[in-house]
mmCIF file of C-alpha atoms in Angstrom:
data_model
loop_
_atom_site.group_PDB
_atom_site.id
_atom_site.type_symbol
_atom_site.label_atom_id
_atom_site.label_comp_id
_atom_site.label_asym_id
_atom_site.label_seq_id
_atom_site.Cartn_x
_atom_site.Cartn_y
_atom_site.Cartn_z
ATOM 1 C CA MET A 1 -35.630 17.415 -0.558
ATOM 2 C CA SER A 2 -33.643 17.387 -3.824
ATOM 3 C CA ILE A 3 -32.036 14.590 -5.814
ATOM 4 C CA THR A 4 -28.477 15.054 -7.029
ATOM 5 C CA THR A 5 -27.226 12.854 -9.837
ATOM 6 C CA LYS A 6 -23.512 12.084 -9.662
ATOM 7 C CA LYS A 7 -21.263 10.374 -12.197
ATOM 8 C CA PRO A 8 -18.044 9.280 -10.489
ATOM 9 C CA PRO A 9 -15.157 8.297 -12.780
ATOM 10 C CA ILE A 10 -14.541 4.585 -13.239
ATOM 11 C CA LYS A 11 -11.195 2.918 -12.652
ATOM 12 C CA GLU A 12 -8.933 2.851 -15.678
ATOM 13 C CA SER A 13 -5.621 1.329 -14.584
ATOM 14 C CA ILE A 14 -3.178 0.731 -11.773
ATOM 15 C CA GLY A 15 -0.241 3.121 -11.678
ATOM 16 C CA ALA A 16 3.120 3.093 -9.940
ATOM 17 C CA GLN A 17 3.882 1.668 -6.504
ATOM 18 C CA TYR A 18 6.006 3.241 -3.766
ATOM 19 C CA VAL A 19 7.977 1.744 -0.861
ATOM 20 C CA CYS A 20 9.604 3.555 2.069
ATOM 21 C CA PHE A 21 11.138 1.660 5.002
ATOM 22 C CA ASP A 22 10.498 2.493 8.638
ATOM 23 C CA GLN A 23 13.672 3.475 10.516
ATOM 24 C CA SER A 24 13.044 1.632 13.770
ATOM 25 C CA GLU A 25 16.147 0.357 15.554
ATOM 26 C CA ASN A 26 14.389 -2.241 17.734
ATOM 27 C CA ASP A 27 12.181 -4.001 15.153
ATOM 28 C CA GLU A 28 9.117 -2.083 16.339
ATOM 29 C CA TYR A 29 7.127 0.363 14.228
ATOM 30 C CA SER A 30 8.339 3.925 14.818
ATOM 31 C CA GLY A 31 6.561 6.070 12.216
ATOM 32 C CA THR A 32 9.921 7.579 11.238
ATOM 33 C CA TYR A 33 10.894 6.756 7.690
ATOM 34 C CA SER A 34 13.911 6.636 5.417
ATOM 35 C CA GLU A 35 14.654 9.699 3.300
ATOM 36 C CA GLU A 36 14.517 7.459 0.216
ATOM 37 C CA VAL A 37 11.167 6.566 -1.346
ATOM 38 C CA GLU A 38 11.423 3.884 -4.021
ATOM 39 C CA LYS A 39 9.127 4.107 -7.053
ATOM 40 C CA THR A 40 8.588 1.209 -9.455
ATOM 41 C CA GLU A 41 6.245 0.949 -12.422
ATOM 42 C CA VAL A 42 5.993 -2.831 -12.546
ATOM 43 C CA VAL A 43 2.469 -3.475 -11.254
ATOM 44 C CA LYS A 44 0.022 -5.666 -13.168
ATOM 45 C CA SER A 45 -2.743 -5.738 -10.572
ATOM 46 C CA VAL A 46 -3.460 -5.006 -6.907
ATOM 47 C CA LYS A 47 -6.136 -6.705 -4.816
ATOM 48 C CA VAL A 48 -6.936 -5.181 -1.413
ATOM 49 C CA THR A 49 -8.872 -7.247 1.149
ATOM 50 C CA GLU A 50 -9.919 -5.864 4.533
ATOM 51 C CA ASN A 51 -9.861 -8.335 7.417
ATOM 52 C CA ALA A 52 -12.871 -6.934 9.260
ATOM 53 C CA GLU A 53 -14.397 -8.214 12.484
ATOM 54 C CA ASN A 54 -18.056 -7.590 13.314
ATOM 55 C CA THR A 55 -19.412 -8.462 16.762
ATOM 56 C CA ASP A 56 -23.102 -8.186 17.561
ATOM 57 C CA VAL A 57 -24.128 -7.142 21.076
ATOM 58 C CA TYR A 58 -27.448 -8.702 22.117
ATOM 59 C CA ALA A 59 -29.926 -7.315 24.640
ATOM 60 C CA SER A 60 -33.634 -7.892 25.277
ATOM 61 C CA GLY A 61 -33.810 -10.602 22.669
ATOM 62 C CA GLY A 62 -32.334 -8.607 19.806
ATOM 63 C CA VAL A 63 -29.223 -6.971 18.411
ATOM 64 C CA TYR A 64 -28.581 -3.840 20.479
ATOM 65 C CA ASP A 65 -25.401 -2.728 18.719
ATOM 66 C CA THR A 66 -22.666 -3.984 16.405
ATOM 67 C CA ASP A 67 -18.981 -3.401 17.005
ATOM 68 C CA SER A 68 -16.959 -3.259 13.778
ATOM 69 C CA SER A 69 -13.196 -3.132 13.459
ATOM 70 C CA THR A 70 -10.570 -3.835 10.801
ATOM 71 C CA ALA A 71 -7.625 -5.708 12.265
ATOM 72 C CA SER A 72 -5.503 -5.585 9.107
ATOM 73 C CA THR A 73 -5.626 -5.350 5.331
ATOM 74 C CA ASP A 74 -4.084 -7.771 2.844
ATOM 75 C CA ILE A 75 -2.599 -6.213 -0.308
ATOM 76 C CA GLU A 76 -1.921 -8.740 -3.043
ATOM 77 C CA VAL A 77 0.339 -7.239 -5.708
ATOM 78 C CA GLU A 78 1.069 -8.935 -9.032
ATOM 79 C CA VAL A 79 4.275 -7.578 -10.559
ATOM 80 C CA ILE A 80 6.317 -8.292 -13.671
ATOM 81 C CA ALA A 81 9.551 -7.655 -11.732
ATOM 82 C CA PHE A 82 10.698 -6.414 -8.341
ATOM 83 C CA PRO A 83 14.019 -4.910 -7.146
ATOM 84 C CA ALA A 84 16.074 -7.734 -5.639
ATOM 85 C CA GLU A 85 17.535 -5.571 -2.849
ATOM 86 C CA THR A 86 14.100 -4.309 -1.809
ATOM 87 C CA LEU A 87 12.564 -7.777 -1.702
ATOM 88 C CA ALA A 88 15.507 -9.117 0.310
ATOM 89 C CA ARG A 89 15.108 -6.297 2.819
ATOM 90 C CA MET A 90 11.355 -6.904 3.076
ATOM 91 C CA ARG A 91 12.015 -10.583 3.740
ATOM 92 C CA GLY A 92 14.581 -9.853 6.437
ATOM 93 C CA ASP A 93 17.249 -11.713 4.466
ATOM 94 C CA VAL A 94 20.932 -11.512 5.383
ATOM 95 C CA VAL A 95 22.991 -9.928 2.593
ATOM 96 C CA ASP A 96 26.754 -9.889 3.066
ATOM 97 C CA ALA A 97 29.251 -7.523 1.461
ATOM 98 C CA GLY A 98 30.154 -10.112 -1.152
ATOM 99 C CA GLY A 99 26.608 -10.336 -2.457
ATOM 100 C CA LEU A 100 25.591 -13.650 -0.866
ATOM 101 C CA VAL A 101 21.937 -13.642 0.237
ATOM 102 C CA LEU A 102 20.890 -16.002 3.033
ATOM 103 C CA SER A 103 17.118 -16.335 2.972
ATOM 104 C CA GLY A 104 14.379 -18.202 4.832
ATOM 105 C CA GLY A 105 15.963 -18.088 8.282
ATOM 106 C CA LYS A 106 15.044 -16.176 11.421
ATOM 107 C CA GLY A 107 15.553 -12.710 9.982
ATOM 108 C CA VAL A 108 13.154 -10.034 11.229
ATOM 109 C CA ARG A 109 10.920 -8.555 8.570
ATOM 110 C CA PRO A 110 10.904 -4.755 8.891
ATOM 111 C CA PHE A 111 7.967 -2.378 8.715
ATOM 112 C CA PHE A 112 7.607 -0.194 5.635
ATOM 113 C CA ALA A 113 5.104 2.156 4.046
ATOM 114 C CA TYR A 114 3.479 0.994 0.815
ATOM 115 C CA GLY A 115 1.886 3.388 -1.657
ATOM 116 C CA LYS A 116 -0.062 2.864 -4.851
ATOM 117 C CA VAL A 117 -1.812 4.885 -7.538
ATOM 118 C CA VAL A 118 -5.215 4.046 -8.985
ATOM 119 C CA LYS A 119 -5.826 5.853 -12.274
ATOM 120 C CA LEU A 120 -9.422 6.907 -12.923
ATOM 121 C CA LYS A 121 -11.163 8.179 -16.035
ATOM 122 C CA ARG A 122 -11.057 11.885 -16.928
ATOM 123 C CA GLY A 123 -7.519 12.297 -15.550
ATOM 124 C CA LYS A 124 -8.465 11.680 -11.913
ATOM 125 C CA VAL A 125 -6.376 9.543 -9.552
ATOM 126 C CA ARG A 126 -6.562 7.902 -6.155
ATOM 127 C CA LEU A 127 -3.314 8.269 -4.199
ATOM 128 C CA GLU A 128 -2.932 5.826 -1.294
ATOM 129 C CA TRP A 129 -0.368 5.314 1.466
ATOM 130 C CA TYR A 130 -0.458 2.296 3.788
ATOM 131 C CA PRO A 131 2.037 3.567 6.399
ATOM 132 C CA LYS A 132 2.516 0.400 8.478
ATOM 133 C CA CYS A 133 3.144 -2.743 6.457
ATOM 134 C CA LYS A 134 5.074 -5.993 6.505
ATOM 135 C CA LEU A 135 5.707 -8.523 3.775
ATOM 136 C CA SER A 136 3.451 -11.514 4.323
ATOM 137 C CA GLU A 137 4.534 -13.804 1.487
ATOM 138 C CA ASN A 138 5.833 -13.798 -2.056
ATOM 139 C CA THR A 139 5.708 -16.278 -4.923
ATOM 140 C CA ASP A 140 8.518 -17.025 -7.354
ATOM 141 C CA GLU A 141 7.458 -19.104 -10.357
ATOM 142 C CA THR A 142 9.520 -19.408 -13.533
ATOM 143 C CA LYS A 143 8.514 -21.199 -16.737
ATOM 144 C CA THR A 144 10.517 -22.138 -19.794
ATOM 145 C CA ARG A 145 10.589 -19.741 -22.713
ATOM 146 C CA GLU A 146 8.487 -20.844 -25.690
ATOM 147 C CA GLU A 147 8.288 -19.658 -29.306
ATOM 148 C CA SER A 148 6.041 -16.716 -28.473
ATOM 149 C CA PHE A 149 6.743 -14.345 -25.587
ATOM 150 C CA SER A 150 4.752 -14.921 -22.417
ATOM 151 C CA GLU A 151 4.767 -12.696 -19.340
ATOM 152 C CA GLN A 152 6.028 -14.266 -16.135
ATOM 153 C CA THR A 153 4.714 -12.500 -13.081
ATOM 154 C CA ASP A 154 5.243 -12.838 -9.342
ATOM 155 C CA THR A 155 2.821 -12.103 -6.521
ATOM 156 C CA ILE A 156 3.756 -10.240 -3.355
ATOM 157 C CA THR A 157 1.338 -10.196 -0.425
ATOM 158 C CA ILE A 158 1.660 -7.290 1.993
ATOM 159 C CA LYS A 159 -0.174 -6.998 5.293
ATOM 160 C CA ALA A 160 -1.088 -3.458 6.357
ATOM 161 C CA TYR A 161 -1.783 -2.685 10.021
ATOM 162 C CA PRO A 162 -3.385 0.217 11.936
ATOM 163 C CA PHE A 163 -0.826 2.995 12.368
ATOM 164 C CA ASN A 164 -2.480 5.469 14.756
ATOM 165 C CA GLU A 165 -4.710 5.639 17.835
ATOM 166 C CA ASN A 166 -7.821 5.655 15.658
ATOM 167 C CA ASP A 167 -6.733 2.330 14.102
ATOM 168 C CA ASP A 168 -6.562 3.856 10.620
ATOM 169 C CA ILE A 169 -4.791 1.689 8.042
ATOM 170 C CA LYS A 170 -4.750 3.880 4.927
ATOM 171 C CA ALA A 171 -4.151 7.563 4.124
ATOM 172 C CA MET A 172 -5.687 8.561 0.786
ATOM 173 C CA VAL A 173 -6.475 11.472 -1.517
ATOM 174 C CA ASP A 174 -9.027 11.011 -4.308
ATOM 175 C CA THR A 175 -8.833 13.821 -6.858
ATOM 176 C CA SER A 176 -12.369 13.051 -8.066
ATOM 177 C CA ALA A 177 -13.746 14.185 -4.689
ATOM 178 C CA GLN A 178 -15.015 17.712 -4.090
ATOM 179 C CA ASN A 179 -12.762 18.523 -1.129
ATOM 180 C CA ILE A 180 -9.167 17.979 -2.271
ATOM 181 C CA PRO A 181 -6.027 19.959 -1.446
ATOM 182 C CA GLU A 182 -5.196 22.456 -4.162
ATOM 183 C CA GLY A 183 -1.914 21.743 -5.914
ATOM 184 C CA ILE A 184 -1.629 18.081 -4.895
ATOM 185 C CA THR A 185 0.305 15.901 -7.339
ATOM 186 C CA GLU A 186 1.474 12.307 -7.322
ATOM 187 C CA GLU A 187 5.081 13.454 -6.837
ATOM 188 C CA LYS A 188 4.197 15.582 -3.803
ATOM 189 C CA PHE A 189 1.965 12.961 -2.212
ATOM 190 C CA PHE A 190 4.600 10.241 -2.451
ATOM 191 C CA ALA A 191 7.627 12.361 -1.541
ATOM 192 C CA LYS A 192 7.332 10.747 1.894
ATOM 193 C CA PRO A 193 4.698 8.718 3.750
ATOM 194 C CA ILE A 194 1.673 10.777 4.803
ATOM 195 C CA LEU A 195 0.040 9.936 8.126
ATOM 196 C CA THR A 196 -1.742 13.144 9.173
ATOM 197 C CA LYS A 197 -3.486 16.192 7.707
ATOM 198 C CA GLU A 198 -0.410 18.190 8.704
ATOM 199 C CA ASP A 199 1.757 15.878 6.596
ATOM 200 C CA LEU A 200 -0.574 16.452 3.639
ATOM 201 C CA ALA A 201 -0.521 20.241 4.075
ATOM 202 C CA ALA A 202 3.284 20.178 4.192
ATOM 203 C CA ALA A 203 3.435 18.034 1.044
ATOM 204 C CA VAL A 204 1.174 20.401 -0.883
ATOM 205 C CA ALA A 205 3.200 23.426 0.255
ATOM 206 C CA THR A 206 6.467 22.070 -1.158
ATOM 207 C CA GLU A 207 7.776 23.578 -4.387
#
């Protein structure tokens, strides 16, 4: 038996975020997405929390097995700004042709795919798609301007749900891993939401 020493790259920064809306016509998740993927480089921090459930099965006076499942994942995103139209659409707000936004009513919040980039040391990156998401909540706090500039950030909380029969929540490529698709780039990975290995192969094959 041999010992292999590994030195994985540490996290360096958060990168851009990506949003692509699901094209369902009946407010249900369809897995068919808009042709437009929105990229914004406004992220200060992202905190991801898995809502896992562990259930022990007892037999003969002890734990026979443990059933583990992740019902959803909370993604807390701190941003310095966010596109007004995108946030209104996430919230299910009513926007009329004259620009009036009616918010806080009974509008249905649509599903969307959320993507983010984690930058690692030595030029490596972690590219992540959460294909089935809904906006959970958002904060809007504004303070008066003082003599010295001070950043004013908002927090958006997104809930990501399982999107396939295996109850997977995230699709990811880590370029620090040994087995990665040759030719993968951030632009190719986020050209559209990736849900399957076939989607990834098609993304890599694009020119």
